[in-house]
C-alpha positions as CSV (number, residue, x, y, z in Angstrom):
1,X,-32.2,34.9,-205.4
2,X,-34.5,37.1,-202.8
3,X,-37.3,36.6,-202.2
4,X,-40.2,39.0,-203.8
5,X,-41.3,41.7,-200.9
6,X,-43.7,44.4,-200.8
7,X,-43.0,48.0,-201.4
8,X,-42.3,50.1,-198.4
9,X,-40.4,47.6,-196.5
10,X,-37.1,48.3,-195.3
11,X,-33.8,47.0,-196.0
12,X,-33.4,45.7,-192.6
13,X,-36.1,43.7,-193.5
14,X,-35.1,42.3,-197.0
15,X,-31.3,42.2,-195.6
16,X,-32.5,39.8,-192.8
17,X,-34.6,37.8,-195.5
18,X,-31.7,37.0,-197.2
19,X,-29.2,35.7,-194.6
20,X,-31.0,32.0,-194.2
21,X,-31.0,31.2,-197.5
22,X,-27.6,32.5,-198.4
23,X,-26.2,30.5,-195.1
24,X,-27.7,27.3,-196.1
25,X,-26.6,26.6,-200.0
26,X,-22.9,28.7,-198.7
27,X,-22.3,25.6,-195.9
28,X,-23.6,23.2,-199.1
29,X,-21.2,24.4,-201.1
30,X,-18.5,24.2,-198.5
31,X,-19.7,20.8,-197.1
32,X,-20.2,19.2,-200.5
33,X,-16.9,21.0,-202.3
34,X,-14.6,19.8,-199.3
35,X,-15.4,16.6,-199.6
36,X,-16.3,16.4,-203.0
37,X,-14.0,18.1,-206.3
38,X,-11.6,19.3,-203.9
39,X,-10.3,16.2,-203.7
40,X,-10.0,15.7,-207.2
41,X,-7.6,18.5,-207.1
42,X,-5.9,17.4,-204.0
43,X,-5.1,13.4,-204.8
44,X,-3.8,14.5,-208.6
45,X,-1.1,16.7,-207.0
46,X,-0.3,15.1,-203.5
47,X,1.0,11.8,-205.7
48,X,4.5,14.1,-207.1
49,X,6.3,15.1,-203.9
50,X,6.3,11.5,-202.4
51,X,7.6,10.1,-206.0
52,X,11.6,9.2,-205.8
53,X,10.2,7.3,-202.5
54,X,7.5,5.3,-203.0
55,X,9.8,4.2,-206.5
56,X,12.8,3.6,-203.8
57,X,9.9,1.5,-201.9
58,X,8.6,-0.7,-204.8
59,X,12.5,-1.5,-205.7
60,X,12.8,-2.5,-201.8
61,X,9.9,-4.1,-201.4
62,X,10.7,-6.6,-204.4
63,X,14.4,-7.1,-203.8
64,X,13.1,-8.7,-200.2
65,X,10.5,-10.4,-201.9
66,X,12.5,-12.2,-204.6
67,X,16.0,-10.8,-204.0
68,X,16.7,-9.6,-207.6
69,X,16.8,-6.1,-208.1
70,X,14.8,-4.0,-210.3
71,X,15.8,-2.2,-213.4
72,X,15.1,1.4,-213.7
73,X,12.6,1.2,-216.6
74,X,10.9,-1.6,-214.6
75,X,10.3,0.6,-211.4
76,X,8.9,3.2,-213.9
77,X,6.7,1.4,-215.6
78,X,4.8,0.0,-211.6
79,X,5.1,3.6,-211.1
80,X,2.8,4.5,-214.5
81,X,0.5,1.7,-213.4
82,X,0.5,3.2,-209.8
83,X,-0.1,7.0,-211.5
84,X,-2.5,5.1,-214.2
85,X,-4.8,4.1,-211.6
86,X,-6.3,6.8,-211.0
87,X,-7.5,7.5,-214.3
88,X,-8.8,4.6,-214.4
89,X,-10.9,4.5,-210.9
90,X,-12.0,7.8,-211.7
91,X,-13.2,6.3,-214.9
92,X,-15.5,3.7,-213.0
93,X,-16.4,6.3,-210.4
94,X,-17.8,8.2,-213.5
95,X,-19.9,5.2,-214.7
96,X,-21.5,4.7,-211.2
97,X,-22.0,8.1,-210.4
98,X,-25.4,8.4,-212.4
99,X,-26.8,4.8,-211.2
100,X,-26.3,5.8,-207.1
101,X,-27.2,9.7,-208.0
102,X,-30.8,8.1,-209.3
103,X,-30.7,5.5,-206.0
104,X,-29.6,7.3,-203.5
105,X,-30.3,10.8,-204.0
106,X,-27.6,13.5,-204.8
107,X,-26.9,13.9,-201.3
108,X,-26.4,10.5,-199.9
109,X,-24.0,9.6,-203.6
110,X,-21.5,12.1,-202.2
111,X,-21.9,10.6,-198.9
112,X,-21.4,7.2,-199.3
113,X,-18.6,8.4,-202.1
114,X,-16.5,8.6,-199.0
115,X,-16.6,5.2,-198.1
116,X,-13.6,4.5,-201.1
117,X,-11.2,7.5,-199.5
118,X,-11.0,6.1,-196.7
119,X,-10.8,3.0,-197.7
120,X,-7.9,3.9,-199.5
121,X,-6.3,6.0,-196.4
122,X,-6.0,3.3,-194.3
123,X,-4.5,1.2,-197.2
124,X,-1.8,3.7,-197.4
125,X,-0.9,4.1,-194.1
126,X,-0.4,0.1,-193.8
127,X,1.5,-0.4,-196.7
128,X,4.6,0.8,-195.5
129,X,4.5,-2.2,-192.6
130,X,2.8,-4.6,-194.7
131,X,5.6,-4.1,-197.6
132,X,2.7,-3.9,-200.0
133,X,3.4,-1.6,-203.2
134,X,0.3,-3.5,-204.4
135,X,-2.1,-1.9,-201.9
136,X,-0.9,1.9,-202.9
137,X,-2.1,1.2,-206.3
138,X,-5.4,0.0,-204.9
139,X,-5.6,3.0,-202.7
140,X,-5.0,5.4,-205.5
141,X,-7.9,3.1,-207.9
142,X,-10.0,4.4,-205.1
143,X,-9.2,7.2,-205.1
144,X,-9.8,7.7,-208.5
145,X,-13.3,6.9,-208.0
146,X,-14.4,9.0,-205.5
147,X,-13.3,12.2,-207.8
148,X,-15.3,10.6,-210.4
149,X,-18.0,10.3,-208.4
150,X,-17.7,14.0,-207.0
151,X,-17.1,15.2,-210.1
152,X,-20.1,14.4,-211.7
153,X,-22.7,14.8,-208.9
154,X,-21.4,17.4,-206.8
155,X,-22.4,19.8,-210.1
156,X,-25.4,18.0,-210.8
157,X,-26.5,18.4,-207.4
158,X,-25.1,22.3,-207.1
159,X,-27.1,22.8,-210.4
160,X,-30.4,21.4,-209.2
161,X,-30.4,23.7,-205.7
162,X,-29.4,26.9,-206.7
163,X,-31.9,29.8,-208.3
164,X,-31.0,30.4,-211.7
165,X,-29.7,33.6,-211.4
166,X,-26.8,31.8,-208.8
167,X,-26.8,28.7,-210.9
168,X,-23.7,29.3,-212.7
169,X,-22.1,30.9,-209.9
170,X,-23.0,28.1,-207.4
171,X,-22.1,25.3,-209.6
172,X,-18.6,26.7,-211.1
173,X,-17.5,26.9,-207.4
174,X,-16.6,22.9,-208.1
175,X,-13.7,24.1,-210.0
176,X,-12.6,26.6,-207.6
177,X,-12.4,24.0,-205.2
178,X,-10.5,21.6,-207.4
179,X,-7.6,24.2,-207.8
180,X,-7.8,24.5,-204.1
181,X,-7.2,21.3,-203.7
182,X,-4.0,21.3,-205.9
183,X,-2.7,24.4,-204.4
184,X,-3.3,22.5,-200.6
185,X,-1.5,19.2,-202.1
186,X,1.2,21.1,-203.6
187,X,2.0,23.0,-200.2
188,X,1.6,20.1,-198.3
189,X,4.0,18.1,-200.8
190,X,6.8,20.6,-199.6
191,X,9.7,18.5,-198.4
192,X,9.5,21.0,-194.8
193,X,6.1,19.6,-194.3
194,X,4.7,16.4,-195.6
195,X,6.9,15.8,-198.8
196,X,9.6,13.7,-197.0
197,X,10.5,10.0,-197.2
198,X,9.6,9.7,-193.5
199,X,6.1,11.5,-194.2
200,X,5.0,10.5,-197.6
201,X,1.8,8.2,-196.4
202,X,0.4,10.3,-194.1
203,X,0.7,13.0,-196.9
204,X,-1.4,10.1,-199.4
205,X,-3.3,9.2,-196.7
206,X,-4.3,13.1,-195.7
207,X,-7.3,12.9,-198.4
208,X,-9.2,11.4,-195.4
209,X,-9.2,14.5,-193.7
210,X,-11.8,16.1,-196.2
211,X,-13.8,13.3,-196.3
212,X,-14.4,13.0,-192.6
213,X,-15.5,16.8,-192.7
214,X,-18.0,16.1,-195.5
215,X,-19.6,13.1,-193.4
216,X,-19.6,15.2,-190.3
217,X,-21.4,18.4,-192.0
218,X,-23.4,17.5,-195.1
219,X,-26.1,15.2,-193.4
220,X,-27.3,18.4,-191.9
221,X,-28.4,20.4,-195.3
222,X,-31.1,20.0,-197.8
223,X,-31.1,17.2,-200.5
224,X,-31.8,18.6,-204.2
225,X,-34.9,19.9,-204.8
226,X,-35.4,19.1,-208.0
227,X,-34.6,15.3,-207.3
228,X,-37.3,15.5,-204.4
229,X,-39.9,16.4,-206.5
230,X,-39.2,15.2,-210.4
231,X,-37.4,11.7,-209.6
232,X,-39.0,11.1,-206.0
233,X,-42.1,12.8,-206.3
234,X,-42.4,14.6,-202.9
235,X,-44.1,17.7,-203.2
236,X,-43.4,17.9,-199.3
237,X,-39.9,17.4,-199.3
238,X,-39.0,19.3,-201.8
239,X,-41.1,22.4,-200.5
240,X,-39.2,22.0,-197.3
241,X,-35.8,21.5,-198.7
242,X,-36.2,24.9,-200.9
243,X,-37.2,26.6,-198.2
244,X,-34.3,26.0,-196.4
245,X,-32.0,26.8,-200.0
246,X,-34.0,30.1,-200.5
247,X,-34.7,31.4,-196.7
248,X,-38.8,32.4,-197.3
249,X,-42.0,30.9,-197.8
250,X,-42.5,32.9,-201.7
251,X,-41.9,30.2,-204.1
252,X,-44.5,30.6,-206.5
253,X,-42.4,30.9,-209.2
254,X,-39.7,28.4,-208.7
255,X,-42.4,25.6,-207.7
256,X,-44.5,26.4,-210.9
257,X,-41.3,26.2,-213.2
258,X,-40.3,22.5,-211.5
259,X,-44.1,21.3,-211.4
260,X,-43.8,22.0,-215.3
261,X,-40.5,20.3,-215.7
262,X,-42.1,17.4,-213.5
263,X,-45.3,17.1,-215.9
264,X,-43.1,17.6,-218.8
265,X,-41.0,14.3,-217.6
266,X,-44.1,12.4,-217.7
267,X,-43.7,10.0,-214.9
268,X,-40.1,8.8,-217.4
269,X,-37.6,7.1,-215.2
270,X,-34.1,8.4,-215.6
271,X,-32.9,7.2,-219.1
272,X,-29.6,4.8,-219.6
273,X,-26.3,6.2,-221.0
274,X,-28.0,3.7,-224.7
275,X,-31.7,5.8,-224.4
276,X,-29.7,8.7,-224.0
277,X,-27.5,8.3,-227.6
278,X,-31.0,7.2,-229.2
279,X,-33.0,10.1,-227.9
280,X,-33.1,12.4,-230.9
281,X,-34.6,15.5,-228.9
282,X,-30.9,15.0,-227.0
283,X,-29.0,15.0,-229.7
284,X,-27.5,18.5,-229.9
285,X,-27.2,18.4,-225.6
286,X,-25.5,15.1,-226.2
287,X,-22.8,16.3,-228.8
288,X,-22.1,19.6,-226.6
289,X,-21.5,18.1,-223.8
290,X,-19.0,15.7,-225.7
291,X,-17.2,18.3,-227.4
292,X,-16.9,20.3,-224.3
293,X,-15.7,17.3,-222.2
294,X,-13.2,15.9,-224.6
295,X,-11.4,19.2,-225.1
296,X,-11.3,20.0,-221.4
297,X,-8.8,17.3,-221.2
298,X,-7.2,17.1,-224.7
299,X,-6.6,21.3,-224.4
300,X,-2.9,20.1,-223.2
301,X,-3.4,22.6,-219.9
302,X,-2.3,19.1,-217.7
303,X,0.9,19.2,-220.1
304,X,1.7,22.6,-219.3
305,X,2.0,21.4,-215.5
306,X,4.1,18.4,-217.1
307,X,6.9,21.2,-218.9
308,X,6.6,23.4,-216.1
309,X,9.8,22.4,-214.3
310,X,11.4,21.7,-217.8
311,X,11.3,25.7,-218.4
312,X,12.0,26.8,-215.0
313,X,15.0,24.5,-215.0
314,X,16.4,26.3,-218.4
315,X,15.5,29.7,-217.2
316,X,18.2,29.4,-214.5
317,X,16.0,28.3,-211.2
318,X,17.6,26.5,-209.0
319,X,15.9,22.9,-208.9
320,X,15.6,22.9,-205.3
321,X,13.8,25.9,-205.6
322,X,11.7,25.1,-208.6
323,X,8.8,22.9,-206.0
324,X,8.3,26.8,-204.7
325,X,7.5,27.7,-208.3
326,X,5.5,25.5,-209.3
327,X,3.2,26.0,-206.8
328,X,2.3,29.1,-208.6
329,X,1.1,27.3,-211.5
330,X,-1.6,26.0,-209.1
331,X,-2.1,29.0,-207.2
332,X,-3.1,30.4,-211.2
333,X,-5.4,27.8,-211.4
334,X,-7.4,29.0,-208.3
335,X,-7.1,32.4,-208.5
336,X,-8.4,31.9,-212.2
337,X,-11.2,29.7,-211.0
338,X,-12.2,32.3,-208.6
339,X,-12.5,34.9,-211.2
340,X,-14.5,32.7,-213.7
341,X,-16.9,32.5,-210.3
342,X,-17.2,36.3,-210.5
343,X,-17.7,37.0,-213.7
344,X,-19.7,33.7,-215.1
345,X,-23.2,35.3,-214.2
346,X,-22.5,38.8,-215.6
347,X,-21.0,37.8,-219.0
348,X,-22.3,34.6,-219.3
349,X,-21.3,30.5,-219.8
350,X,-20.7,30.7,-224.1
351,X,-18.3,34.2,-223.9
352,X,-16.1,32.2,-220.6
353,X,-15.6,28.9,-222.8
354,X,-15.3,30.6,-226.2
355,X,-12.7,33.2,-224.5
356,X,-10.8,30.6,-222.7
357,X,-10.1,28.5,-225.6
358,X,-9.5,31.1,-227.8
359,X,-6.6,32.7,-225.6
360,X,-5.2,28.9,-225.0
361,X,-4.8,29.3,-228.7
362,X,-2.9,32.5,-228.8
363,X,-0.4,31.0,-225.8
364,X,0.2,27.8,-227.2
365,X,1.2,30.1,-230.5
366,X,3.3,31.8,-228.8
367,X,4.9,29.0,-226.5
368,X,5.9,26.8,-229.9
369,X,7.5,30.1,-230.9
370,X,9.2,30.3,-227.5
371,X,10.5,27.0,-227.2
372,X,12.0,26.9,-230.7
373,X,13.9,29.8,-230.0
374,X,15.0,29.3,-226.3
375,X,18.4,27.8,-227.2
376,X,19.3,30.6,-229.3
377,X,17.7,33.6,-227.1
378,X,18.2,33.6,-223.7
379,X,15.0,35.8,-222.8
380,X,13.0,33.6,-224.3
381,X,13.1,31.0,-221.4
382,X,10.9,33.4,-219.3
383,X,8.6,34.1,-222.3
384,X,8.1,30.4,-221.9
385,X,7.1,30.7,-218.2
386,X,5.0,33.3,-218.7
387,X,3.0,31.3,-221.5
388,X,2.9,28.6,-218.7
389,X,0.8,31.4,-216.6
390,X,-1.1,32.2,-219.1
391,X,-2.2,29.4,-220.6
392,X,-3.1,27.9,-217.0
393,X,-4.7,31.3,-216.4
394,X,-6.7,31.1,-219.9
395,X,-8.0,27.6,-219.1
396,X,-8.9,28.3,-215.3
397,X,-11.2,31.5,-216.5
398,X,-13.4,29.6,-219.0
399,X,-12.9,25.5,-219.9
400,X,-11.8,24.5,-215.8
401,X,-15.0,26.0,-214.3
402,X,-17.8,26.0,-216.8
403,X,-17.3,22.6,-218.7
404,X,-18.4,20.5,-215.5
405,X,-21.6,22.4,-214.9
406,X,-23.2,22.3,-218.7
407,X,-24.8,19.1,-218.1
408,X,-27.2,20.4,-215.6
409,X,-28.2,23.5,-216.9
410,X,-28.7,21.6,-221.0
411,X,-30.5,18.6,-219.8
412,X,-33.5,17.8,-218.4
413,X,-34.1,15.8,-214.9
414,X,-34.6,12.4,-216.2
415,X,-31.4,12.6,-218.8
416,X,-28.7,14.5,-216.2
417,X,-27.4,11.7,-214.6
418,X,-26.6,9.7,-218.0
419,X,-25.8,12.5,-219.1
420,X,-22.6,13.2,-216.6
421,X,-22.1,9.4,-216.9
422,X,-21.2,10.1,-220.4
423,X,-19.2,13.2,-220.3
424,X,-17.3,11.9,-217.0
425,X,-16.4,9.1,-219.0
426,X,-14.8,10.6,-221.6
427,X,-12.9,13.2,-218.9
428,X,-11.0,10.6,-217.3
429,X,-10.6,8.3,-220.7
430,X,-9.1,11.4,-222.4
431,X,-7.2,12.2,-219.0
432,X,-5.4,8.6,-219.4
433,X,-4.9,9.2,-223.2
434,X,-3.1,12.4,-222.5
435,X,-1.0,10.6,-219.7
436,X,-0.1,7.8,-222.2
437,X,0.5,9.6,-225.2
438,X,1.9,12.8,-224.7
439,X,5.6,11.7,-223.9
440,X,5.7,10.4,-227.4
441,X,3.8,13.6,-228.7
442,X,6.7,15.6,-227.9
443,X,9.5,13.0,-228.8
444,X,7.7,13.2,-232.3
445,X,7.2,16.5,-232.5
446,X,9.7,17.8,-230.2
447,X,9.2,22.1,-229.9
448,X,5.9,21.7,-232.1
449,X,4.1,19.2,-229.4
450,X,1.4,22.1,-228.4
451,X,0.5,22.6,-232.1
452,X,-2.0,19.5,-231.5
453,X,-3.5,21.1,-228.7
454,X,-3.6,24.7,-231.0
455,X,-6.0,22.9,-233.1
456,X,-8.1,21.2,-230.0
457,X,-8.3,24.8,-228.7
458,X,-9.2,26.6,-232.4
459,X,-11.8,23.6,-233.0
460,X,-13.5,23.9,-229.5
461,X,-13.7,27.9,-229.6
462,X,-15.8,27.4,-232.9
463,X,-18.1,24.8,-232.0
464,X,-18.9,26.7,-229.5
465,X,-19.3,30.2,-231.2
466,X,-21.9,28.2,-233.8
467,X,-23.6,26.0,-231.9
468,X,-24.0,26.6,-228.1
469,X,-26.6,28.8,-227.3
470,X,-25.8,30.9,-223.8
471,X,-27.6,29.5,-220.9
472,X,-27.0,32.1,-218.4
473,X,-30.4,33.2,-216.4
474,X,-32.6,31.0,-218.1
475,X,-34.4,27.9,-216.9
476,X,-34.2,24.5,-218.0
477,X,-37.1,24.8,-220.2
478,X,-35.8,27.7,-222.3
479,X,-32.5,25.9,-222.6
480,X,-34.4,22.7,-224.0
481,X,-36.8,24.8,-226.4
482,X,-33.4,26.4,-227.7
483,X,-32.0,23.4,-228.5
484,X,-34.7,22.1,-229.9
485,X,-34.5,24.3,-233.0
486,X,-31.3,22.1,-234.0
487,X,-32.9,18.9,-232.8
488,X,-36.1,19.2,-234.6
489,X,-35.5,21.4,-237.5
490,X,-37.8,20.5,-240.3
491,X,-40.2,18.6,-238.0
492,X,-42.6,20.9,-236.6
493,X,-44.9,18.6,-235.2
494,X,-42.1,16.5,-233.5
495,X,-41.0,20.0,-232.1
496,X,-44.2,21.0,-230.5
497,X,-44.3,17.9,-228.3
498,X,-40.5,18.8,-226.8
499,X,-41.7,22.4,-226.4
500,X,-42.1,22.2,-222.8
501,X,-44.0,25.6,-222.1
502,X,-46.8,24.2,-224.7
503,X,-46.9,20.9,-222.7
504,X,-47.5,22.9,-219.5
505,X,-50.0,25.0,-220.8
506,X,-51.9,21.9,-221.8
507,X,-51.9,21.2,-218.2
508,X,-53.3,24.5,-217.2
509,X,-50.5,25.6,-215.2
């Protein structure tokens, strides 16, 4: 967004106008992402290199402990509860994240987020001496909970500072971060650098690095706007915090369309996850949101990452090679996210999503195909690869960057934290059904275990085709006002009251 400048003055001018504001939310971004989703990325993929040792470690640690030796399915099953953990911190993280966003601001919730990883760093790095396999699966419950933290209000907080024109933009770069992250974790995984039994917890304990970068840099830029004014009510603040965000003193527009959002709040306090399922002007917001969190995770793109060494096994890679590979299903992943960046405020949120599930559907076609024919044709193998690539590729351009910022452009101030309460929730409980269920998807279904996720992908693309209106350049109240016609329909007077613009006129602004 620049700011609005008479005719006749020259580009030098409007060139320097733009630099302060495009300095300040670019340091937010990095400040808040470094610390914040790119750790989600990081701690998921940092946990496989160190794998065959920390199992070696639980077997030692118990055979001095009670000298009996551990079976193998008994290691594995510490290991799933180790692996399990982190579903289920990020899970609680999710569940706090909208409580501390509404205490503390959206600032200080990432900042204090950072308390848990490192926390969990230093748990890591002692385990080893204090022959505790009991205080890794602590660290990595932390763990878990700072990504669900970040995950929610790192876009909630993106989403609330940026201009509209930027917000999409702003707030996908979460997910570009996240991919980052696993592309980071899977490098420094490499058995040449951190990946080695001598290594492995400084490589689990190396998520402290971000966080100490985050508490060093963030305290220095502005707090949300939005949550200045509507939830704190600092007309002050919130002037000076924009001003910072937007690099001028012209923000006649932008204060009249959050002073209207303010009045249309009506002095509410932020609602409960319970208000929020019983507010019937939410409805529609509500059941997006779910529909678009749910199939984020039950799309099956974590399972391609689970068969990717499968299929570069049987297409004849050598498997001390194949850690090389995979790191180009990550590197997918980001260079994916970083295209959905470019393109999300030229063709908009609803074609991204729609497009993304609907090519997930045509590669997990063509990967059942692939799969029940690799034994017979040898080519086929690298068919399977390349429906690895595309499917991660499909999922990166649309689902991975746009899902996690819905909730702050389709709700309103006072329901957004509740709001990402909710759909973080189900993220990280579908995360842990996935984890749990889909070895026994494919023993029961064998070469036919994407056709589940062929239907998730098929359902998703036409929920959102019918139902989701496109968000892209408008403000909150226009997204509200088009939801509306599916909250209210049939109840025009009902209707009037939620029309926000009618609300503000009332108040002569």
């Amino acid at each position: 967004m620049k700011c609005e400048m008479d005719e006749g003055e020259s580009d030098t001018k409007e060139d320097t106008e733009k630099k302060p504001f495009a300095w300040t939310l670019v340091l937010t971004v990095i400040a808040a992402s470094v610390g914040g989703t790119f750790q989600y990325g990081y701690n998921i993929s940092i946990i496989n290199a160190p794998t065959p040792y920390i199992q070696s470690f639980i077997n030692e640690t118990w055979m001095e402990r009670w000298g009996l030796q551990l079976e193998v399915y008994q290691v594995t099953l510490i290991w799933s509860f180790i692996v399990s953990f982190f579903s289920l911190g990020g899970l609680m993280g999710a569940l706090i994240a909208g409580p501390i966003t509404i205490r503390f601001g959206r600032k200080k919730a990432l900042l204090l987020n950072n308390l848990f990883v490192l926390l969990s760093a230093v748990l890591v790095l002692t385990s080893r001496e204090a022959r505790s396999f009991e205080m890794i699966l602590l660290a990595r419950f932390l763990v878990g909970i700072n990504a669900g933290v970040s995950m929610n209000v790192q876009p909630m907080y993106f989403g609330e500072s940026a201009p509209k024109n930027l917000r999409g933009a702003v707030a996908q770069t979460s997910a570009s971060f996240t991919a980052f992250g696993i592309v980071l974790g899977q490098v420094l995984g490499l058995r040449e650098i951190l990946g080695s039994e001598s290594y492995w917890p400084i490589l689990l304990a190396s998520n402290a690095v971000p966080g100490l970068f985050q508490l060093l840099t963030l305290p220095w830029l502005p707090e949300s706007p939005r949550y200045l004014l509507i939830d704190k009510g600092d007309k002050e603040a919130c002037m000076k915090a924009l001003r910072r965000f937007r690099g001028c003193d012209d923000l006649g527009d932008e204060m009249e369309e959050m002073l209207q959002e303010q009045i249309a709040a009506k002095g509410e306090r932020a609602k409960s996850m319970l208000e929020l399922f019983r507010d019937q002007g939410l409805r529609w917001q509500l059941i997006t949101v779910m529909v678009l969190s749910s199939a984020m995770q039950l799309c099956g793109n974590d399972c391609m990452y689970f068969y990717a060494s499968y299929v570069f096994q049987t297409a004849g890679i050598a498997a001390d090679k194949i850690q090389y590979v995979t790191i180009g299903t990550g590197a997918c992943e980001f260079i994916a996210a970083v295209a959905c960046n470019l393109m999300i405020e030229r063709l908009g949120r609803k074609l991204l999503l729609m497009g993304g599930y609907i090519l997930m559907s045509g590669w997990a076609v063509v990967f059942i195909v692939a799969l029940s024919l690799q034994e017979k044709v040898a080519w086929m193998s690298y068919l399977s690869i390349a429906c690895i690539f595309g499917y991660i590729l499909s999922f990166g351009t649309g689902p991975a960057g746009v899902t996690g910022m819905m909730p702050t452009e389709i709700f309103e101030q006072t329901a957004r934290p509740a709001a990402y309460m909710t759909a973080g929730s189900l993220m990280w409980l579908n995360l842990f059904l996935m984890g749990t269920a889909f070895p026994f998807i494919v023993k029961g279904l064998g070469v036919f275990c994407f056709l589940p996720f062929f239907v998730v992908c098929v359902a998703s693309a036409t929920y959102i085709g019918v139902f989701m209106p496109e968000t892209k350049g408008k403000t909150f109240l226009e997204i509200t006002k088009e939801f509306n016609r599916h909250n209210f329909k049939g109840t025009d007077l009902r209707q009037c009251q939620y029309q926000l613009g009618e609300v503000c006129q009332a108040n002569n602004l």
